[in-house]
């Protein structure tokens, strides 16, 4: 094995064949959005979520898990 191939840091930052090129911008946007929400919460600005925004996906995910368990 070559020295470069066994170096884990080289493998982490290897761009060829990586999905980082595809998802990098989206991950950066979500990270910046989360940082903005954290700053707003830290400085006591009201940050609210709609109640259905967390209940509906939870119900759908729960039903999907139940049906997948029953089919297995």
XYZ file of N, CA, C and O in Angstrom:
288
model
N 0.846 -1.174 0.000
C 0.000 0.000 0.000
C 0.890 1.236 0.000
O 1.867 1.312 0.725
N 0.534 2.215 -0.783
C 1.308 3.445 -0.847
C 1.116 4.264 0.424
O 0.141 4.097 1.150
N 2.031 5.164 0.650
C 1.964 6.021 1.833
C 0.719 6.904 1.807
O 0.056 7.086 2.804
N 0.387 7.464 0.625
C -0.780 8.341 0.530
C -2.083 7.590 0.773
O -3.008 8.124 1.362
N -2.182 6.377 0.312
C -3.419 5.614 0.453
C -3.662 5.207 1.899
O -4.794 5.031 2.308
N -2.620 5.029 2.675
C -2.812 4.623 4.063
C -2.989 5.817 4.994
O -3.346 5.655 6.146
N -2.749 7.008 4.505
C -2.898 8.213 5.318
C -4.377 8.575 5.391
O -5.005 8.913 4.396
N -4.973 8.530 6.596
C -6.406 8.766 6.738
C -6.778 10.208 6.424
O -7.855 10.480 5.925
N -5.871 11.135 6.686
C -6.171 12.525 6.394
C -6.269 12.763 4.885
O -7.120 13.520 4.422
N -5.453 12.080 4.133
C -5.526 12.163 2.674
C -6.869 11.620 2.193
O -7.513 12.200 1.316
N -7.321 10.532 2.769
C -8.595 9.944 2.364
C -9.785 10.824 2.734
O -10.782 10.869 2.022
N -9.681 11.527 3.866
C -10.780 12.395 4.286
C -10.977 13.542 3.299
O -12.102 13.890 2.950
N -9.882 14.128 2.815
C -9.976 15.282 1.931
C -9.865 14.939 0.454
O -9.762 15.831 -0.384
N -9.922 13.676 0.115
C -9.868 13.256 -1.276
C -11.176 13.653 -1.961
O -12.259 13.316 -1.503
N -11.105 14.392 -3.048
C -12.299 14.898 -3.713
C -12.772 14.017 -4.864
O -13.956 13.951 -5.140
N -11.858 13.338 -5.524
C -12.247 12.512 -6.661
C -13.047 11.304 -6.166
O -12.602 10.569 -5.298
N -14.229 11.133 -6.706
C -15.085 10.021 -6.306
C -15.827 10.270 -5.004
O -16.404 9.357 -4.437
N -15.827 11.501 -4.523
C -16.471 11.829 -3.258
C -17.859 12.412 -3.501
O -18.105 13.062 -4.509
N -18.748 12.212 -2.546
C -20.078 12.806 -2.634
C -20.069 14.244 -2.138
O -21.062 14.940 -2.254
N -18.948 14.675 -1.601
C -18.854 16.032 -1.066
C -19.107 17.086 -2.139
O -19.683 18.129 -1.861
N -18.709 16.814 -3.358
C -18.951 17.759 -4.446
C -20.446 17.922 -4.706
O -20.912 18.995 -5.082
N -21.201 16.866 -4.480
C -22.634 16.910 -4.737
C -23.406 17.557 -3.600
O -24.311 18.359 -3.829
N -23.061 17.235 -2.366
C -23.851 17.696 -1.227
C -23.206 18.834 -0.454
O -23.792 19.331 0.497
N -22.027 19.264 -0.839
C -21.288 20.273 -0.081
C -22.034 21.580 0.102
O -22.084 22.125 1.204
N -22.637 22.099 -0.967
C -23.361 23.367 -0.874
C -24.578 23.238 0.029
O -24.845 24.123 0.841
N -25.303 22.150 -0.098
C -26.498 21.964 0.735
C -26.138 21.841 2.203
O -26.817 22.404 3.064
N -25.076 21.130 2.495
C -24.635 20.990 3.884
C -24.217 22.344 4.444
O -24.533 22.680 5.589
N -23.538 23.148 3.644
C -23.131 24.481 4.086
C -24.349 25.364 4.347
O -24.395 26.082 5.354
N -25.356 25.314 3.476
C -26.565 26.115 3.672
C -27.304 25.703 4.943
O -27.742 26.559 5.717
N -27.445 24.427 5.162
C -28.147 23.951 6.356
C -27.356 24.315 7.610
O -27.931 24.701 8.632
N -26.043 24.208 7.536
C -25.211 24.594 8.675
C -25.330 26.080 8.993
O -25.436 26.468 10.160
N -25.319 26.916 7.958
C -25.483 28.356 8.170
C -26.871 28.686 8.709
O -27.017 29.558 9.574
N -27.885 28.001 8.229
C -29.236 28.227 8.722
C -29.340 27.836 10.199
O -29.919 28.569 11.005
N -28.755 26.704 10.561
C -28.756 26.287 11.962
C -27.993 27.257 12.845
O -28.410 27.557 13.970
N -26.863 27.774 12.325
C -26.090 28.762 13.074
C -26.893 30.039 13.272
O -26.882 30.636 14.362
N -27.622 30.470 12.241
C -28.458 31.663 12.350
C -29.559 31.471 13.391
O -29.789 32.354 14.223
N -30.204 30.339 13.379
C -31.254 30.059 14.366
C -30.667 30.025 15.775
O -31.261 30.536 16.724
N -29.472 29.451 15.918
C -28.815 29.416 17.224
C -28.496 30.816 17.725
O -28.666 31.117 18.910
N -28.016 31.680 16.824
C -27.740 33.064 17.221
C -29.014 33.795 17.636
O -29.019 34.532 18.625
N -30.076 33.594 16.878
C -31.347 34.240 17.227
C -31.837 33.770 18.593
O -32.307 34.569 19.402
N -31.708 32.493 18.872
C -32.130 31.965 20.168
C -31.232 32.477 21.290
O -31.700 32.795 22.369
N -29.945 32.577 21.028
C -28.994 33.053 22.037
C -29.280 34.500 22.438
O -29.180 34.864 23.602
N -29.638 35.327 21.459
C -29.934 36.728 21.739
C -31.406 36.958 22.064
O -31.892 38.091 22.008
N -32.122 35.917 22.401
C -33.516 35.949 22.898
C -34.511 36.518 21.899
O -35.515 37.108 22.289
N -34.254 36.357 20.613
C -35.269 36.680 19.626
C -36.241 35.511 19.552
O -35.842 34.354 19.664
N -37.529 35.788 19.378
C -38.493 34.681 19.338
C -38.333 33.842 18.066
O -38.443 34.354 16.958
N -38.028 32.590 18.259
C -37.908 31.641 17.158
C -38.957 30.569 17.413
O -38.885 29.853 18.393
N -39.945 30.495 16.539
C -41.034 29.547 16.774
C -41.118 28.540 15.652
O -40.673 28.782 14.530
N -41.690 27.399 15.986
C -41.956 26.348 15.011
C -43.452 26.075 15.002
O -44.078 26.049 16.058
N -44.013 25.822 13.852
C -45.424 25.415 13.847
C -45.563 24.024 14.456
O -44.698 23.167 14.285
N -46.626 23.821 15.190
C -46.818 22.560 15.911
C -46.969 21.391 14.942
O -46.496 20.293 15.209
N -47.598 21.617 13.798
C -47.777 20.526 12.846
C -46.480 20.173 12.124
O -46.376 19.108 11.533
N -45.495 21.046 12.180
C -44.223 20.783 11.538
C -43.462 19.635 12.166
O -42.614 19.019 11.531
N -43.752 19.319 13.427
C -43.066 18.214 14.079
C -43.977 17.005 14.308
O -43.488 15.890 14.424
N -45.275 17.219 14.377
C -46.190 16.108 14.656
C -46.429 15.257 13.416
O -46.361 14.026 13.479
N -46.713 15.893 12.287
C -47.042 15.152 11.070
C -45.888 14.263 10.600
O -46.101 13.071 10.339
N -44.646 14.765 10.513
C -43.563 13.854 10.114
C -43.335 12.724 11.109
O -42.990 11.616 10.712
N -43.572 12.979 12.385
C -43.416 11.925 13.384
C -44.440 10.818 13.180
O -44.122 9.632 13.292
N -45.669 11.196 12.882
C -46.724 10.202 12.658
C -46.424 9.393 11.400
O -46.531 8.163 11.397
N -46.024 10.081 10.335
C -45.722 9.388 9.078
C -44.544 8.434 9.270
O -44.587 7.276 8.836
N -43.494 8.890 9.931
C -42.338 8.034 10.177
C -42.710 6.844 11.049
O -42.279 5.718 10.798
N -43.531 7.062 12.055
C -43.975 5.965 12.912
C -44.767 4.921 12.134
O -44.566 3.712 12.312
N -45.674 5.355 11.268
C -46.449 4.412 10.472
C -45.567 3.635 9.499
O -45.752 2.427 9.309
N -44.607 4.326 8.885
C -43.692 3.631 7.976
C -42.886 2.567 8.713
O -42.690 1.459 8.200
N -42.411 2.883 9.903
C -41.648 1.905 10.681
C -42.507 0.712 11.082
O -42.052 -0.433 11.058
N -43.761 0.963 11.444
C -44.664 -0.135 11.821
C -44.918 -1.044 10.629
O -44.863 -2.268 10.748
N -45.218 -0.456 9.478
C -45.487 -1.288 8.295
C -44.251 -2.055 7.849
O -44.355 -3.205 7.429
N -43.073 -1.440 7.929
C -41.842 -2.142 7.545
C -41.558 -3.290 8.517
O -41.090 -4.349 8.106
N -41.847 -3.099 9.797
C -41.632 -4.159 10.778
C -42.597 -5.304 10.535
O -42.214 -6.483 10.644
N -43.829 -4.997 10.205
C -44.818 -6.044 9.978
C -44.513 -6.845 8.713
O -44.796 -8.041 8.643
N -43.960 -6.212 7.689
C -43.646 -6.948 6.464
C -42.388 -7.793 6.612
O -42.212 -8.750 5.874
N -41.542 -7.446 7.546
C -40.311 -8.246 7.759
C -40.697 -9.477 8.511
O -40.259 -10.528 8.428
